[in-house]
Amino acid sequence: MNALSTLVLALAMSTDAFAAAVSKGTTLKNPRFGEALRAGVIFGVIEAITPLIGWALGSVAAKYAEDWDHWIAFTMLCILGLMMIRNAFKQEDQETAPVNRHSFWLLAATGFATSIDAMAVGVSLAFIDNNIIVTAIAIGLATTLMVTIGVLLGRLLGNIAGKRAEIVGGLALIGIGSTILYEHLSTAVV
């Protein structure tokens, strides 16, 4: 996987966290940079760890599925992308009073919930030539940045931008999966 694909993947993985962060930002009375960065770091660390776990699990299975690994990566990334797009269209009826600060455990639970897809992507990355450490760091840094921005923008943007970001992220995952499949099939033909 090349640097551009890694960057696109990192940004795609951070869009659901961005959507959640925008939502969290809407529930804060007056989001300050320190609170936004705190949320970003919590989400970013979790989002960087989960693809490593997924990759470790996928690495065990990779040696048994070498002939069709590209199909596995393609299928998993497309399913995850479609799930992100579907989730963007779900209605959420959350009316909560503004708070000054979110608890660590609430942010960690939300960060873990938004990182399940990163774990599944880690599994699919075990089937292709990829430096998982670089990818995990890129995902973690992108998530930290996107969540920090999302919390700060939450008051201004509301849930509309978050849903659009999740759709773009889903489309990016489908694009990455399609690229992996295309690259494998085009080299197999030659």
PDB file of C-alpha atoms in Angstrom, residues 6-126:
ATOM      1  CA  THR A   6      -2.336   5.108   3.709  1.00  0.00           C
ATOM      2  CA  LEU A   7      -3.311   8.780   4.012  1.00  0.00           C
ATOM      3  CA  VAL A   8      -6.731   8.207   2.460  1.00  0.00           C
ATOM      4  CA  LEU A   9      -7.276   5.184   4.707  1.00  0.00           C
ATOM      5  CA  ALA A  10      -6.283   7.190   7.801  1.00  0.00           C
ATOM      6  CA  LEU A  11      -8.672   9.986   6.891  1.00  0.00           C
ATOM      7  CA  ALA A  12     -11.454   7.518   6.098  1.00  0.00           C
ATOM      8  CA  MET A  13     -10.965   5.784   9.439  1.00  0.00           C
ATOM      9  CA  SER A  14     -11.192   9.105  11.253  1.00  0.00           C
ATOM     10  CA  THR A  15     -14.465  10.264   9.688  1.00  0.00           C
ATOM     11  CA  ASP A  16     -16.744   8.259  11.965  1.00  0.00           C
ATOM     12  CA  ALA A  17     -14.769   9.560  14.951  1.00  0.00           C
ATOM     13  CA  PHE A  18     -15.143  13.075  13.496  1.00  0.00           C
ATOM     14  CA  ALA A  19     -18.902  12.562  13.243  1.00  0.00           C
ATOM     15  CA  ALA A  20     -19.026  11.395  16.870  1.00  0.00           C
ATOM     16  CA  ALA A  21     -16.831  14.335  17.926  1.00  0.00           C
ATOM     17  CA  VAL A  22     -19.126  16.833  16.233  1.00  0.00           C
ATOM     18  CA  SER A  23     -21.960  15.238  18.170  1.00  0.00           C
ATOM     19  CA  LYS A  24     -19.967  15.457  21.415  1.00  0.00           C
ATOM     20  CA  GLY A  25     -19.129  19.088  20.636  1.00  0.00           C
ATOM     21  CA  THR A  26     -22.815  19.945  20.287  1.00  0.00           C
ATOM     22  CA  THR A  27     -23.400  18.754  23.867  1.00  0.00           C
ATOM     23  CA  LEU A  28     -20.669  20.942  25.383  1.00  0.00           C
ATOM     24  CA  LYS A  29     -21.600  24.387  26.707  1.00  0.00           C
ATOM     25  CA  ASN A  30     -18.545  26.103  25.266  1.00  0.00           C
ATOM     26  CA  PRO A  31     -15.963  23.696  23.804  1.00  0.00           C
ATOM     27  CA  ARG A  32     -12.442  24.847  24.594  1.00  0.00           C
ATOM     28  CA  PHE A  33      -9.300  23.709  22.804  1.00  0.00           C
ATOM     29  CA  GLY A  34      -8.022  21.747  25.830  1.00  0.00           C
ATOM     30  CA  GLU A  35     -11.225  19.686  26.046  1.00  0.00           C
ATOM     31  CA  ALA A  36     -11.244  19.159  22.296  1.00  0.00           C
ATOM     32  CA  LEU A  37      -7.600  18.019  22.306  1.00  0.00           C
ATOM     33  CA  ARG A  38      -8.266  15.708  25.273  1.00  0.00           C
ATOM     34  CA  ALA A  39     -11.075  14.039  23.332  1.00  0.00           C
ATOM     35  CA  GLY A  40      -8.855  13.885  20.228  1.00  0.00           C
ATOM     36  CA  VAL A  41      -6.023  12.149  22.060  1.00  0.00           C
ATOM     37  CA  ILE A  42      -8.368   9.602  23.687  1.00  0.00           C
ATOM     38  CA  PHE A  43      -9.986   8.763  20.356  1.00  0.00           C
ATOM     39  CA  GLY A  44      -6.636   8.826  18.492  1.00  0.00           C
ATOM     40  CA  VAL A  45      -4.874   6.401  20.836  1.00  0.00           C
ATOM     41  CA  ILE A  46      -7.776   3.953  20.716  1.00  0.00           C
ATOM     42  CA  GLU A  47      -8.064   4.289  16.938  1.00  0.00           C
ATOM     43  CA  ALA A  48      -4.307   3.604  16.550  1.00  0.00           C
ATOM     44  CA  ILE A  49      -4.381   0.487  18.736  1.00  0.00           C
ATOM     45  CA  THR A  50      -7.374  -1.265  17.190  1.00  0.00           C
ATOM     46  CA  PRO A  51      -5.929  -1.789  13.680  1.00  0.00           C
ATOM     47  CA  LEU A  52      -2.854  -3.334  15.324  1.00  0.00           C
ATOM     48  CA  ILE A  53      -5.087  -5.821  17.123  1.00  0.00           C
ATOM     49  CA  GLY A  54      -6.989  -6.539  13.911  1.00  0.00           C
ATOM     50  CA  TRP A  55      -3.757  -6.939  11.957  1.00  0.00           C
ATOM     51  CA  ALA A  56      -2.415  -9.406  14.519  1.00  0.00           C
ATOM     52  CA  LEU A  57      -5.593 -11.466  14.237  1.00  0.00           C
ATOM     53  CA  GLY A  58      -5.574 -11.225  10.442  1.00  0.00           C
ATOM     54  CA  SER A  59      -1.895 -12.190  10.217  1.00  0.00           C
ATOM     55  CA  VAL A  60      -2.698 -15.558  11.735  1.00  0.00           C
ATOM     56  CA  ALA A  61      -5.309 -16.167   9.052  1.00  0.00           C
ATOM     57  CA  ALA A  62      -3.359 -14.561   6.165  1.00  0.00           C
ATOM     58  CA  LYS A  63      -1.081 -17.515   5.498  1.00  0.00           C
ATOM     59  CA  TYR A  64      -4.142 -19.724   4.979  1.00  0.00           C
ATOM     60  CA  ALA A  65      -5.823 -17.368   2.511  1.00  0.00           C
ATOM     61  CA  GLU A  66      -3.026 -16.073   0.279  1.00  0.00           C
ATOM     62  CA  ASP A  67      -4.779 -16.982  -2.985  1.00  0.00           C
ATOM     63  CA  TRP A  68      -7.836 -14.852  -2.253  1.00  0.00           C
ATOM     64  CA  ASP A  69      -6.523 -12.250   0.189  1.00  0.00           C
ATOM     65  CA  HIS A  70      -7.329  -9.368  -2.182  1.00  0.00           C
ATOM     66  CA  TRP A  71     -10.975 -10.486  -2.302  1.00  0.00           C
ATOM     67  CA  ILE A  72     -11.086 -10.568   1.510  1.00  0.00           C
ATOM     68  CA  ALA A  73      -9.651  -7.043   1.779  1.00  0.00           C
ATOM     69  CA  PHE A  74     -12.004  -5.783  -0.950  1.00  0.00           C
ATOM     70  CA  THR A  75     -15.085  -7.372   0.626  1.00  0.00           C
ATOM     71  CA  MET A  76     -14.325  -6.227   4.163  1.00  0.00           C
ATOM     72  CA  LEU A  77     -13.536  -2.659   3.148  1.00  0.00           C
ATOM     73  CA  CYS A  78     -16.667  -2.437   0.988  1.00  0.00           C
ATOM     74  CA  ILE A  79     -18.864  -3.821   3.765  1.00  0.00           C
ATOM     75  CA  LEU A  80     -17.373  -1.377   6.266  1.00  0.00           C
ATOM     76  CA  GLY A  81     -17.804   1.487   3.814  1.00  0.00           C
ATOM     77  CA  LEU A  82     -21.437   0.580   3.207  1.00  0.00           C
ATOM     78  CA  MET A  83     -22.041   0.309   6.950  1.00  0.00           C
ATOM     79  CA  MET A  84     -20.573   3.788   7.479  1.00  0.00           C
ATOM     80  CA  ILE A  85     -22.810   5.190   4.740  1.00  0.00           C
ATOM     81  CA  ARG A  86     -25.871   3.435   6.225  1.00  0.00           C
ATOM     82  CA  ASN A  87     -25.045   4.762   9.709  1.00  0.00           C
ATOM     83  CA  ALA A  88     -24.858   8.290   8.325  1.00  0.00           C
ATOM     84  CA  PHE A  89     -28.517   8.051   7.349  1.00  0.00           C
ATOM     85  CA  LYS A  90     -29.751   6.748  10.702  1.00  0.00           C
ATOM     86  CA  GLN A  91     -31.845   9.169  12.728  1.00  0.00           C
ATOM     87  CA  GLU A  92     -30.608   9.932  16.220  1.00  0.00           C
ATOM     88  CA  ASP A  93     -32.961  11.496  18.725  1.00  0.00           C
ATOM     89  CA  GLN A  94     -30.593  12.793  21.370  1.00  0.00           C
ATOM     90  CA  GLU A  95     -31.653  15.845  23.282  1.00  0.00           C
ATOM     91  CA  THR A  96     -29.249  16.395  26.151  1.00  0.00           C
ATOM     92  CA  ALA A  97     -28.406  19.367  28.303  1.00  0.00           C
ATOM     93  CA  PRO A  98     -25.021  20.970  27.566  1.00  0.00           C
ATOM     94  CA  VAL A  99     -22.146  19.847  29.809  1.00  0.00           C
ATOM     95  CA  ASN A 100     -18.789  21.440  30.617  1.00  0.00           C
ATOM     96  CA  ARG A 101     -16.708  18.302  30.113  1.00  0.00           C
ATOM     97  CA  HIS A 102     -17.272  14.714  28.996  1.00  0.00           C
ATOM     98  CA  SER A 103     -16.036  11.916  31.248  1.00  0.00           C
ATOM     99  CA  PHE A 104     -12.981   9.924  30.205  1.00  0.00           C
ATOM    100  CA  TRP A 105     -15.029   6.707  30.157  1.00  0.00           C
ATOM    101  CA  LEU A 106     -17.729   8.188  27.926  1.00  0.00           C
ATOM    102  CA  LEU A 107     -15.084   9.388  25.468  1.00  0.00           C
ATOM    103  CA  ALA A 108     -13.199   6.067  25.638  1.00  0.00           C
ATOM    104  CA  ALA A 109     -16.385   4.059  25.051  1.00  0.00           C
ATOM    105  CA  THR A 110     -17.334   6.282  22.111  1.00  0.00           C
ATOM    106  CA  GLY A 111     -13.770   6.094  20.773  1.00  0.00           C
ATOM    107  CA  PHE A 112     -13.817   2.306  20.982  1.00  0.00           C
ATOM    108  CA  ALA A 113     -17.223   2.126  19.292  1.00  0.00           C
ATOM    109  CA  THR A 114     -15.967   4.236  16.392  1.00  0.00           C
ATOM    110  CA  SER A 115     -12.741   2.188  16.127  1.00  0.00           C
ATOM    111  CA  ILE A 116     -14.312  -1.221  15.530  1.00  0.00           C
ATOM    112  CA  ASP A 117     -14.075  -0.528  11.808  1.00  0.00           C
ATOM    113  CA  ALA A 118     -10.355   0.243  12.222  1.00  0.00           C
ATOM    114  CA  MET A 119      -9.902  -3.177  13.827  1.00  0.00           C
ATOM    115  CA  ALA A 120     -11.641  -4.811  10.877  1.00  0.00           C
ATOM    116  CA  VAL A 121      -9.483  -2.784   8.482  1.00  0.00           C
ATOM    117  CA  GLY A 122      -6.438  -4.022  10.412  1.00  0.00           C
ATOM    118  CA  VAL A 123      -7.583  -7.579   9.723  1.00  0.00           C
ATOM    119  CA  SER A 124      -7.867  -6.822   6.003  1.00  0.00           C
ATOM    120  CA  LEU A 125      -4.449  -5.108   5.974  1.00  0.00           C
ATOM    121  CA  ALA A 126      -2.857  -8.351   7.153  1.00  0.00           C
TER     122      ALA A 126
END
